XYZ file of C-alpha atoms in Angstrom:
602
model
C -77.273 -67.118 -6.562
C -76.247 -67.114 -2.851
C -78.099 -64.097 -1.490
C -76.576 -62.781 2.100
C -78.545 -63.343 5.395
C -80.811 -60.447 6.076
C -80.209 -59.076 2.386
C -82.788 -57.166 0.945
C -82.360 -55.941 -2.930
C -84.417 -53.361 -2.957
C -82.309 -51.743 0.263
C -79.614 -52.483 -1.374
C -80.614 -50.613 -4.544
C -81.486 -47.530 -2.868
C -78.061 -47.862 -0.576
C -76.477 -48.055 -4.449
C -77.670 -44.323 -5.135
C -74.952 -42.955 -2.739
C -72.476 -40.419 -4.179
C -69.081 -41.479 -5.479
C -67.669 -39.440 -3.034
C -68.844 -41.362 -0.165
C -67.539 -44.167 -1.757
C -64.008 -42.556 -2.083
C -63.876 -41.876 1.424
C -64.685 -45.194 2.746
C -61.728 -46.509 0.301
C -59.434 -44.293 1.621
C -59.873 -46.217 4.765
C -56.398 -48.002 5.919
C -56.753 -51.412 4.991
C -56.242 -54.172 7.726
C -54.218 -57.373 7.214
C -56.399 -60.187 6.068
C -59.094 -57.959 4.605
C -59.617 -57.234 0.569
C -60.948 -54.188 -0.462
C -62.711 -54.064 -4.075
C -62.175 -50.776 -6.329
C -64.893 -49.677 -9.398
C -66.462 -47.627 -10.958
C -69.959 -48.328 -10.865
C -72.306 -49.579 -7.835
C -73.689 -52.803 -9.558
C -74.361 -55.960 -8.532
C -71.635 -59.095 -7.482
C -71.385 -61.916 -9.003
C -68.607 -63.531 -10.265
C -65.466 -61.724 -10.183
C -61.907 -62.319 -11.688
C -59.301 -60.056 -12.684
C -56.584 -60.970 -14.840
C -53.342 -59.757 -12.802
C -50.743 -59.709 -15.868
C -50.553 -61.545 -19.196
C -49.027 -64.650 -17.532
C -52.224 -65.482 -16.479
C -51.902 -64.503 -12.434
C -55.590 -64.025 -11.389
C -57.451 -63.950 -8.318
C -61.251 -65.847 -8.145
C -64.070 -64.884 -5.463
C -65.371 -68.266 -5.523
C -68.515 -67.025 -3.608
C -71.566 -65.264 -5.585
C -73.417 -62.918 -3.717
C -75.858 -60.723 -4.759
C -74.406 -57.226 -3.139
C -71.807 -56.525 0.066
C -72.676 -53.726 2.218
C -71.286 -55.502 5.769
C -68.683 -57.162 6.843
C -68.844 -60.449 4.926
C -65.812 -63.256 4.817
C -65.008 -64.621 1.208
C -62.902 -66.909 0.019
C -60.386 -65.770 -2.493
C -58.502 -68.372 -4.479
C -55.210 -66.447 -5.722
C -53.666 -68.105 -8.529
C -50.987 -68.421 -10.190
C -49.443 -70.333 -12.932
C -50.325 -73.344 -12.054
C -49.805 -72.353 -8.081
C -52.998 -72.083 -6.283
C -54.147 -71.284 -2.670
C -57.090 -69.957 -0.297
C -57.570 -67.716 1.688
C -59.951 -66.203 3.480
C -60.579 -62.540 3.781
C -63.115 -60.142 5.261
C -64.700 -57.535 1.988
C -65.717 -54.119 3.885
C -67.394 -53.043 0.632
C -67.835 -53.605 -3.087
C -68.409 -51.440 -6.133
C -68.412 -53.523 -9.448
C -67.949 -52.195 -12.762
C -70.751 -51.807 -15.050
C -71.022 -52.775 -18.518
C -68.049 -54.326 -19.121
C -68.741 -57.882 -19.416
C -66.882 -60.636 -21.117
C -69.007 -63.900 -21.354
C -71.134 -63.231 -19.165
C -68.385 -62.480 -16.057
C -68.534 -59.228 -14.849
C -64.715 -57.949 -14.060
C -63.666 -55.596 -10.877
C -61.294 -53.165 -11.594
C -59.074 -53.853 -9.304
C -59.272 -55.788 -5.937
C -56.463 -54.682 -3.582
C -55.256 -57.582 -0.716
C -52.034 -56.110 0.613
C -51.720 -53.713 3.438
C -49.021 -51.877 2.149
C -50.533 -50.464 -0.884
C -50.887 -47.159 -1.248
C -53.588 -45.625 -3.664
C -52.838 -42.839 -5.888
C -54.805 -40.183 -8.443
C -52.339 -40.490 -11.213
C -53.994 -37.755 -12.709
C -52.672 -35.218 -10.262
C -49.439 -36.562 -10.050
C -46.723 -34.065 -11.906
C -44.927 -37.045 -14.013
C -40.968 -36.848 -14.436
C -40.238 -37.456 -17.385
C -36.495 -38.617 -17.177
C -37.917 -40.858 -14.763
C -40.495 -42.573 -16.893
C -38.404 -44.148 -19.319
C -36.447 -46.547 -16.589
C -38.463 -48.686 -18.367
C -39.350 -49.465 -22.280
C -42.607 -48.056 -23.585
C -43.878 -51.119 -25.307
C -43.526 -52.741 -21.277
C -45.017 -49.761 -19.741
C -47.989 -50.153 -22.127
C -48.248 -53.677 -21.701
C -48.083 -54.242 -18.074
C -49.760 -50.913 -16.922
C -46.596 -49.490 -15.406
C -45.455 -46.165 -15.140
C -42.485 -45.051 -13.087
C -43.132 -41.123 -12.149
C -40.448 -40.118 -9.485
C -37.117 -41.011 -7.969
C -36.579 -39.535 -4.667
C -34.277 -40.407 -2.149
C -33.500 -43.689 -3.654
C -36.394 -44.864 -4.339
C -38.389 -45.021 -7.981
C -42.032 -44.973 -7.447
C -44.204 -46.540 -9.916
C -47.912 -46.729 -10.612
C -49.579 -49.728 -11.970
C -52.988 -51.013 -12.122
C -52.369 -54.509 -11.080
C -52.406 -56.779 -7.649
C -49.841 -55.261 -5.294
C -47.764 -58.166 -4.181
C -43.868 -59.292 -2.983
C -43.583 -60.978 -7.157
C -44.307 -57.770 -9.167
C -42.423 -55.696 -6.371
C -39.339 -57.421 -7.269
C -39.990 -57.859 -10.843
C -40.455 -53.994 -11.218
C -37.253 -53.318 -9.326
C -35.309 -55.686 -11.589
C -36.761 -53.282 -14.602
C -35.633 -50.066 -13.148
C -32.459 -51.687 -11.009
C -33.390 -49.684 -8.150
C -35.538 -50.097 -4.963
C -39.458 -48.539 -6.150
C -42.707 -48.291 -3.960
C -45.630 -49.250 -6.108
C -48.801 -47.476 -5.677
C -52.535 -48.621 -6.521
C -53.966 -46.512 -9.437
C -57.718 -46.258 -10.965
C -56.822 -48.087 -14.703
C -58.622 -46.564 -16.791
C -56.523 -43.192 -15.499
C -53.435 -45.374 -15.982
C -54.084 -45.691 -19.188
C -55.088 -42.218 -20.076
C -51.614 -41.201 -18.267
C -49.657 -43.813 -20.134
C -50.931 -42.647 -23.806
C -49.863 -39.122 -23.066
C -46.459 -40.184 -21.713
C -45.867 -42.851 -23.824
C -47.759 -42.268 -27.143
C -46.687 -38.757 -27.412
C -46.073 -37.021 -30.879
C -43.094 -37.346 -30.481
C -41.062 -40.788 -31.304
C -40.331 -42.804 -27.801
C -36.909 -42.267 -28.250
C -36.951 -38.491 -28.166
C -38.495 -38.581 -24.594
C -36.279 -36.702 -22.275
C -33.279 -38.123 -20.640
C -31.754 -35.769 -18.220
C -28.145 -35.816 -18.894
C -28.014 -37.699 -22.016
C -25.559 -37.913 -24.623
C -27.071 -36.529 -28.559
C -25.504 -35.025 -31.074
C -28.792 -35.035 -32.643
C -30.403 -31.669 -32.802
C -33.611 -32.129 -33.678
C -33.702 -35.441 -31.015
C -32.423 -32.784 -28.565
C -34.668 -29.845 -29.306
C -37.609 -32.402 -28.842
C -36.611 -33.715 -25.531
C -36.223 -30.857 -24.309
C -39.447 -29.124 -25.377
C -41.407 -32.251 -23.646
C -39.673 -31.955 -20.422
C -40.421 -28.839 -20.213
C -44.380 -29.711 -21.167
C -44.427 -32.575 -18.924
C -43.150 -30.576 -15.668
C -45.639 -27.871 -16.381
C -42.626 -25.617 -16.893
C -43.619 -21.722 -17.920
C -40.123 -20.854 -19.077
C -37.337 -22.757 -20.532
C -33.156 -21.093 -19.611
C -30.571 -21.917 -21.928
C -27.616 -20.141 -20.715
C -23.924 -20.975 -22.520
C -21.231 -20.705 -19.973
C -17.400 -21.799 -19.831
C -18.350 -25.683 -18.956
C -21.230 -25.697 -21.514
C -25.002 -24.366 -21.439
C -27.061 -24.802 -18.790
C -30.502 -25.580 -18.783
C -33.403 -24.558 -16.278
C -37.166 -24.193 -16.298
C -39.062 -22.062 -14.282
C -41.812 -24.307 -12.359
C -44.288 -22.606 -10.643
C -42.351 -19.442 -10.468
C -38.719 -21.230 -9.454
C -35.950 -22.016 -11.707
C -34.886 -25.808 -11.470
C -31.856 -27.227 -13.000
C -32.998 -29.602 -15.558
C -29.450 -30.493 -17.834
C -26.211 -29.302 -18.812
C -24.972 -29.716 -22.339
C -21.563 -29.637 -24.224
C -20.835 -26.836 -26.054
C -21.151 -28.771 -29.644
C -24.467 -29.758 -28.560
C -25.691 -26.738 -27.410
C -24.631 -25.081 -30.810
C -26.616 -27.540 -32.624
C -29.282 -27.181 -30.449
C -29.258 -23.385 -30.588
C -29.332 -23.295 -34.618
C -32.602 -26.187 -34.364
C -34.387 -23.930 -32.009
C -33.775 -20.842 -34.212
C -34.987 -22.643 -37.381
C -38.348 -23.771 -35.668
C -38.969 -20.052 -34.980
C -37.814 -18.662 -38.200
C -34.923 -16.422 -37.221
C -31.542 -16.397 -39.145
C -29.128 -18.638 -38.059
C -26.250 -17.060 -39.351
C -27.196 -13.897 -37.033
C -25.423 -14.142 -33.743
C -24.542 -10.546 -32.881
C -28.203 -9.160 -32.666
C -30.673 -10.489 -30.084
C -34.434 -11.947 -32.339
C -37.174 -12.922 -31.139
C -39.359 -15.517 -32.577
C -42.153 -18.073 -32.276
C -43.661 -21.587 -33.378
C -46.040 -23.832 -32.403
C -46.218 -27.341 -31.250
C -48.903 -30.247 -29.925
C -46.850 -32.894 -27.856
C -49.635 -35.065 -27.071
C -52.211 -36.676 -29.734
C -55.484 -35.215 -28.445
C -53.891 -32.650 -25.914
C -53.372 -28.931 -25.885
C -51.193 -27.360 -28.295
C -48.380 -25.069 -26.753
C -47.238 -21.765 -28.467
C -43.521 -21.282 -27.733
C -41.916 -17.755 -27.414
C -38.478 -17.959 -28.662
C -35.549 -14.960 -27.620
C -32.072 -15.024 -28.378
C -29.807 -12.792 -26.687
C -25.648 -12.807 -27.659
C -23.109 -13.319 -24.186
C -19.596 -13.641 -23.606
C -19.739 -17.875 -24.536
C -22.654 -18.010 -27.288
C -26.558 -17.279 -27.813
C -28.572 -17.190 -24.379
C -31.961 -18.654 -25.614
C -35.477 -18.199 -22.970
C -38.533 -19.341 -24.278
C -41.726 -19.077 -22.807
C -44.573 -21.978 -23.205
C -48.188 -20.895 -23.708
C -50.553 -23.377 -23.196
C -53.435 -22.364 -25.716
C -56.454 -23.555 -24.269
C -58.183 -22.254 -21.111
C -58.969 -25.123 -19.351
C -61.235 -24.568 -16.476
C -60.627 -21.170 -15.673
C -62.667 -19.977 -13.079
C -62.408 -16.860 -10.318
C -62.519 -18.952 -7.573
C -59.847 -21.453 -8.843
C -58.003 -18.694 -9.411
C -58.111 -17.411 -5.674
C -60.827 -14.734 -5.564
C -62.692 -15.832 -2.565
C -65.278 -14.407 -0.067
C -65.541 -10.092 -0.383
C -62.983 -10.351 -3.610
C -65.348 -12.712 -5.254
C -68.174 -10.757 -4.685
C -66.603 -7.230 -5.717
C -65.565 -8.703 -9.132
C -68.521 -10.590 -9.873
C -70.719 -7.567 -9.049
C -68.658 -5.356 -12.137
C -68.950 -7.915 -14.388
C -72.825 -7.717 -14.097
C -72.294 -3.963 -15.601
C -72.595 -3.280 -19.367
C -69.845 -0.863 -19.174
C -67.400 0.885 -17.285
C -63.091 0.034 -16.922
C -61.634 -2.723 -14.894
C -57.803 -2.380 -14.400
C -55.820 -5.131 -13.331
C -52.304 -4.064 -11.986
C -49.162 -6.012 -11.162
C -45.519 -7.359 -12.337
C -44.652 -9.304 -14.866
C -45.688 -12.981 -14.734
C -48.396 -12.308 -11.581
C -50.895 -13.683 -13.779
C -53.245 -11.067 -14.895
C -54.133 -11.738 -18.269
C -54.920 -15.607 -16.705
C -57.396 -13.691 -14.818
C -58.580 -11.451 -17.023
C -59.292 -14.859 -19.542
C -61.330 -16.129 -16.226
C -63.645 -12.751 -16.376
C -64.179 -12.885 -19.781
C -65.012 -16.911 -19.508
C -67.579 -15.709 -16.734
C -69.111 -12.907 -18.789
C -69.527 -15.356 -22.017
C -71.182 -17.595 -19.400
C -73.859 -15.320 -18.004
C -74.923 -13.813 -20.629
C -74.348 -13.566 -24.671
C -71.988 -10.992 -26.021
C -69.285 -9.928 -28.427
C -66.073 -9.695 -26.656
C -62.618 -8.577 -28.807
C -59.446 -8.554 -27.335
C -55.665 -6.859 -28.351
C -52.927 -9.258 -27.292
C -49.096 -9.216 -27.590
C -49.340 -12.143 -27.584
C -52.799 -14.434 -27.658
C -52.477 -16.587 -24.276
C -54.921 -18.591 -24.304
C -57.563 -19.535 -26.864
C -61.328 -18.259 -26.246
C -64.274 -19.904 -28.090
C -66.788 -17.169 -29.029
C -64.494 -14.247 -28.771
C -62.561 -12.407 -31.276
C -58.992 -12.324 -30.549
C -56.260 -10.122 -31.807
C -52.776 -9.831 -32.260
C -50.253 -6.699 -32.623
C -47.299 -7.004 -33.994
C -44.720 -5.133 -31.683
C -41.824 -5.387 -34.185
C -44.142 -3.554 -36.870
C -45.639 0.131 -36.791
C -48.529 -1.864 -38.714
C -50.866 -2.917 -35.726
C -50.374 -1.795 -31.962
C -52.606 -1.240 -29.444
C -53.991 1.788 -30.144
C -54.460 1.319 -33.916
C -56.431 -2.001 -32.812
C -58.675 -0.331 -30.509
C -59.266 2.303 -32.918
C -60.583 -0.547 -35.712
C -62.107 -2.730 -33.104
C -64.663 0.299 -31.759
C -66.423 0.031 -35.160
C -66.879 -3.653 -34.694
C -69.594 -2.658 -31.875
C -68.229 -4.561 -29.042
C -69.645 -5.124 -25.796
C -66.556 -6.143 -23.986
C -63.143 -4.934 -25.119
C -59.913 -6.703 -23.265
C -56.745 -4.574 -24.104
C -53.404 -6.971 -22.581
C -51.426 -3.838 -21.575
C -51.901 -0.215 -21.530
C -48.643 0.823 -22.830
C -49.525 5.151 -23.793
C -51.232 7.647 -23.127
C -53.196 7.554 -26.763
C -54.286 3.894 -25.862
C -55.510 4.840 -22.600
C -57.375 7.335 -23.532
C -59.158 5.420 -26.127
C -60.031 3.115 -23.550
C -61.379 5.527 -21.282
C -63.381 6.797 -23.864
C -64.443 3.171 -24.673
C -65.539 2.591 -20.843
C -67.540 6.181 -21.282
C -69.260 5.120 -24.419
C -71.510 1.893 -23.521
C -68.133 -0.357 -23.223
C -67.022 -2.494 -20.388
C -63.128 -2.602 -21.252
C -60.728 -4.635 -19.308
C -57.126 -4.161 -19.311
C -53.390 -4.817 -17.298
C -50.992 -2.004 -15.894
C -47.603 -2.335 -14.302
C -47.654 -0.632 -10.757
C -47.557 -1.907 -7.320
C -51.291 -1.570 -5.507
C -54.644 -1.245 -6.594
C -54.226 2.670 -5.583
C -51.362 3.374 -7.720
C -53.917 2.883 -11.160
C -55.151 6.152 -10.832
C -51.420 7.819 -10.396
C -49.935 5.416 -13.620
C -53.233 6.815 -16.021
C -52.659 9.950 -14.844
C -49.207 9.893 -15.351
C -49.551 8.786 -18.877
C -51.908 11.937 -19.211
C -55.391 10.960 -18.927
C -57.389 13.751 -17.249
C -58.432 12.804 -13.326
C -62.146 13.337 -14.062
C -62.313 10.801 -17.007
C -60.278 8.344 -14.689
C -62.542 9.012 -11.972
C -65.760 8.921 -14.323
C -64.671 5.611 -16.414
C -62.233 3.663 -13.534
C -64.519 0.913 -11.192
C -62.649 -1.270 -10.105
C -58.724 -1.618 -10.051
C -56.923 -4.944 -9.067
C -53.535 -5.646 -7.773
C -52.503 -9.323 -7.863
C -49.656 -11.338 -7.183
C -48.933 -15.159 -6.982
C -47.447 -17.370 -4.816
C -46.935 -21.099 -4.337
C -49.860 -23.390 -3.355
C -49.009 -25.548 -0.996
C -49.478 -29.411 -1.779
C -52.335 -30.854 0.026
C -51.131 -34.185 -0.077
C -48.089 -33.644 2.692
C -48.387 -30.135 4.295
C -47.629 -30.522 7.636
C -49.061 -28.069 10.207
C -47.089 -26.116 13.209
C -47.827 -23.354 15.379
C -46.693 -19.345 14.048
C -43.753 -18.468 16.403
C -44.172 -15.142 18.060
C -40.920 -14.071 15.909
C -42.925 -15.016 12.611
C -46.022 -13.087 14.142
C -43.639 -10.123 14.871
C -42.339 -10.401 11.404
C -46.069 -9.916 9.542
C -47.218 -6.820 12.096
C -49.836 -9.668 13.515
C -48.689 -10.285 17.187
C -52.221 -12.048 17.478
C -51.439 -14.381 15.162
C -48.436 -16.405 17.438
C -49.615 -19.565 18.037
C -51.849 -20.105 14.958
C -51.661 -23.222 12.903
C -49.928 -22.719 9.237
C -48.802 -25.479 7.306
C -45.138 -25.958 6.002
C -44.280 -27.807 2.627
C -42.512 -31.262 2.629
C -42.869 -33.014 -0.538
C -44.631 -35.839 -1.873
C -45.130 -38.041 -5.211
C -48.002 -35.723 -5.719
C -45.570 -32.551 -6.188
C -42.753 -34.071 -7.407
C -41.185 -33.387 -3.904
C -41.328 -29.897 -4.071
C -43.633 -29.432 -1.446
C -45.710 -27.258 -3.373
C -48.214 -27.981 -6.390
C -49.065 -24.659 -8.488
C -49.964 -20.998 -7.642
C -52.638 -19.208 -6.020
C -53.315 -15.412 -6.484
C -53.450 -12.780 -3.783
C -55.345 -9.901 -4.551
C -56.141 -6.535 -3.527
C -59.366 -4.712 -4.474
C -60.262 -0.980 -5.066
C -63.900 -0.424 -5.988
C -64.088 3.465 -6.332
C -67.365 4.011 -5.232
C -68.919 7.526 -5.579
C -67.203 9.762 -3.088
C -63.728 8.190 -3.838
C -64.113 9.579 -7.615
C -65.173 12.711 -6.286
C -61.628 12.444 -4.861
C -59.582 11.606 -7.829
C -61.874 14.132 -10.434
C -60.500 16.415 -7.775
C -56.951 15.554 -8.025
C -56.493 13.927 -4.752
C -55.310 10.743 -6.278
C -53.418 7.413 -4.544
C -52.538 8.744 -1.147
C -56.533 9.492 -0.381
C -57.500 6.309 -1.942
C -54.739 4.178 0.406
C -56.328 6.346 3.566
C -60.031 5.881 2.383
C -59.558 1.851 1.670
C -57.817 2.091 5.514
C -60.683 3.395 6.859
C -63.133 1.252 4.958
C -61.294 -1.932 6.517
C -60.133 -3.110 2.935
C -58.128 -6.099 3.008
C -54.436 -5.783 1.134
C -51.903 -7.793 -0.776
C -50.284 -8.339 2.690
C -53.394 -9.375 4.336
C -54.776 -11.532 1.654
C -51.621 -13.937 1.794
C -51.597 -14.093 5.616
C -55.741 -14.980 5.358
C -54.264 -18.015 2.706
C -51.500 -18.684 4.406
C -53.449 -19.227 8.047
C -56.315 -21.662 5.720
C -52.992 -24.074 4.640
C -53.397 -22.199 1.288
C -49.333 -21.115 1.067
C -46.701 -21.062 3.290
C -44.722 -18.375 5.892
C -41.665 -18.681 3.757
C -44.259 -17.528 0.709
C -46.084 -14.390 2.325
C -42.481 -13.499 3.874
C -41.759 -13.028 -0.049
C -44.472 -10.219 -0.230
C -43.670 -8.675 3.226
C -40.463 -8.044 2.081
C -40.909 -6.441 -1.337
C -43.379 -4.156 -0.196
């Protein structure tokens, strides 16, 4: 073996302990004509190397061995293929080599990248469109690592795990008869991509088309379903009007136009739909509400789907809502609770009892964080946690989770707290608050050796104390059992990939009540393959905090309620909704046109 001047293996194999992530970062590094850059997994030693570029046999051979690369060393490549050859030479700025793959005796680099116009992408956070992936056949996609993802502005882009050059370029552009830009993915994510597009549950030829012709109703139902799955969509619109139904999702909190459908189809579609969640087809006059469940992808989460039907002038308007059962990583700081906010919720959840309150509209995402407190609890410490859903969100390993039945004077809330207080919980999460005799079981609960969690519908962290009152707890038990009330709200997360930053106009400034703010940088969305050129890529929270320490109780046991608590959080220099999104909104976190959203409704 050929071992570099001035090479020294056991440098090298302490130089081989670095972190992945320094790693990353040098391969970001632009990538200068006549130079190849070497992508794996592993930091192993160099020997031989050959990738096979496609199964006609393309392939490129480093023809020298060396032990290890850690300088700038000139190789010669011999590209080949068919029975073409040449050489070339071309300077390697570093090398990681896979590990124990082997295949006799040859050890094979994932990928080895010679053109300067690649472009390399994490599939894995890409948001995949799924009328776009099928510009190609399945059984090609599989076979030759390719996976178109978005068409924007006339172009298709495509990610594949082979050698970027001028021959595949046009051969993938022949597939998809359009122009594409291919970009250089990690394989083994390819792959992992490619089986949940591609070897879904559901048959290839039920994957979505947009605007596609079927009078099948079950081929219909289940293209739309994994449209919706596949763009991450909360909410699924079907709304019959006088040119047929529409059909929208709601992606991070916007409604997109996804289809329109003839009225035959649409009928057909509406009766599938209805059967899959078990309400009477033949019932058109009365609005139902149902459910089922579904897995679209072998291996992947399984998706409870909320089914309503409400009758309109020109048919059945059908919304369902998609619940992704499994938490994920759900975690406060994922979630947006950063710095003081962090600190105030982690410091409750080290109590053994006492009432956390989390307040805000529909859809602002506080049973998501409530799921992340409990998750955090479990974490810290072992207990028995029970919760009383309408309906279960999200499934929790460990913790006992229950569902009333709305349509039924059988279970509700209160009933279910009743029961579940002689199951001696430590943690009790109620998903709404709905009367007075449930809240004043919980307060009860938070007075008897309970931590209890639950959600409210009001407008600030103050206004808890004024909605339990309201529903006719007492003011001392709120002030003895109430810690800590939070008001959230979401907005848009700006994508990280293609934010652009610009200076806050003094108008903008004006705008927010922060004249000291003109001439700070914020970012403003463009769009990118990343977000599916939307510009932005999920939600944050906002939050506002009231931790009703001892004098503020005093306050409410003595009936001075919300307007004293808004003064004392003033005084105390407690951050609000408002400021919360202009502190995310000045780190890149969201966007002006976001926190103008909040301005205004307040």
């Amino acid at each position: 073996m050929t071992q570099l001047p001035g090479f020294s293996l056991k440098n090298w194999q302490n130089q081989a302990q670095q972190s992945h992530e320094e790693l990353r970062a040098q391969a970001r590094e632009p990538v200068q004509d006549g130079e190849a850059i070497l992508f794996t997994d592993d930091v192993l030693s160099l020997t031989t190397a050959v990738e096979d570029i496609s199964s006609g046999g393309a392939g490129l051979v480093l023809r020298d061995e060396v032990c290890a690369i850690r300088e700038n060393v000139t190789l010669t490549l011999t590209i080949q293929s068919g029975h073409q050859r040449m050489t070339r030479q071309a300077v390697v700025r570093w090398v990681r080599v896979s590990g124990p793959e082997t295949r006799l005796g040859i050890q094979y680099i994932d990928h080895i990248c010679l053109s300067p116009d690649s472009h390399r992408l994490d599939i894995e956070s890409v948001r995949i469109d799924p009328s776009c992936a099928l510009r190609i056949p399945a059984s090609i996609a599989v076979r030759r690592k390719l996976l178109p993802f978005l068409a924007m502005d006339g172009v298709v882009h495509v990610a594949t795990g082979s050698l970027i050059n001028a021959g595949l370029t046009n051969a993938v552009e022949r597939l998809v008869k359009s122009p594409v830009r291919l970009w250089d993915v990690d394989k083994s994510a390819l792959d992992k991509v490619i089986h949940e597009v591609y070897g879904n549950a559901l048959t290839v030829k039920a994957l979505p088309v947009a605007g596609a012709a079927s009078n099948d109703a079950v081929d219909l139902g289940d293209k739309l379903l994994y449209a919706a799955y596949i763009r991450q969509a909360s909410d699924i619109h079907i709304d019959p009007g006088f040119n047929g139904a529409r059909i929208r999702f709601r992606v991070d909190g916007q409604l997109e136009n996804y289809d329109v459908v003839k009225h035959g189809a649409y009928t057909e579609l509406a009766s599938r739909l209805k059967v899959m969640a078990n309400l009477d087809i033949a019932e058109k006059r009365l609005p139902q509400d149902g459910r089922f469940s579904h897995q679209f992808v072998r291996g992947g989460r399984r998706v409870d789907i909320r089914v309503a039907t409400l009758p309109t002038k020109y048919g059945e308007r059908i919304t369902m809502r998609l619940l992704a059962l499994q938490t994920g990583a759900l975690t406060l700081d994922r979630l947006g609770f950063i710095g003081e906010h962090q600190r105030i919720i982690e410091s409750f959840l080290r109590r053994t009892q006492g009432m956390m309150i989390l307040t805000g509209p529909t859809g602002s995402g506080k049973t998501t964080t409530l799921y992340a407190a409990i998750r955090m609890l479990l974490e810290s410490r072992d207990l028995n946690v029970i919760t009383i859903e309408d309906p279960i969100e999200y499934e929790i390993e460990g913790v006992a989770q229950c569902e009333v039945d709305p349509t039924s004077n059988k279970v509700d809330f209160a009933k279910a707290l009743r029961s579940i207080l002689r199951h001696d919980p430590d943690v009790v999460m109620l998903g709404e608050i709905r009367d007075q005799e449930t809240a004043n079981i919980a307060i009860k609960a938070a007075l008897t050796g309970h931590m209890v969690l639950g959600t409210l519908h009001t407008n600030s962290a103050a206004a808890t104390v004024t909605r339990l009152i309201d529903m006719g707890v007492e003011p001392y038990l709120v002030a003895a059992a109430l810690r800590l009330a939070v008001a959230q709200r979401l907005l848009r997360r700006l994508c990280k990939h293609c934010r652009i930053p610009r200076p806050l106009t003094e108008q903008e400034a004006l705008i927010l009540g922060r004249a000291n703010l003109t001439g700070a940088r914020i970012y403003d969305p463009t769009g990118c393959v990343y977000c599916g050129n939307r510009g932005y890529a999920g939600r944050i929270g906002l939050y506002e905090l009231l931790e009703l320490r001892a004098d503020w109780a005093r306050d409410v046991a003595q009936g001075r309620g919300e307007a004293q608590l808004v003064e004392n959080m003033r005084e105390a220099g407690m951050h609000g909704l408002i400021d919360d999104a202009i502190d995310k909104m000045i780190t890149g976190e969201t966007s002006f046109h976001e926190v103008l959203q909040v301005v205004s409704s307040w």
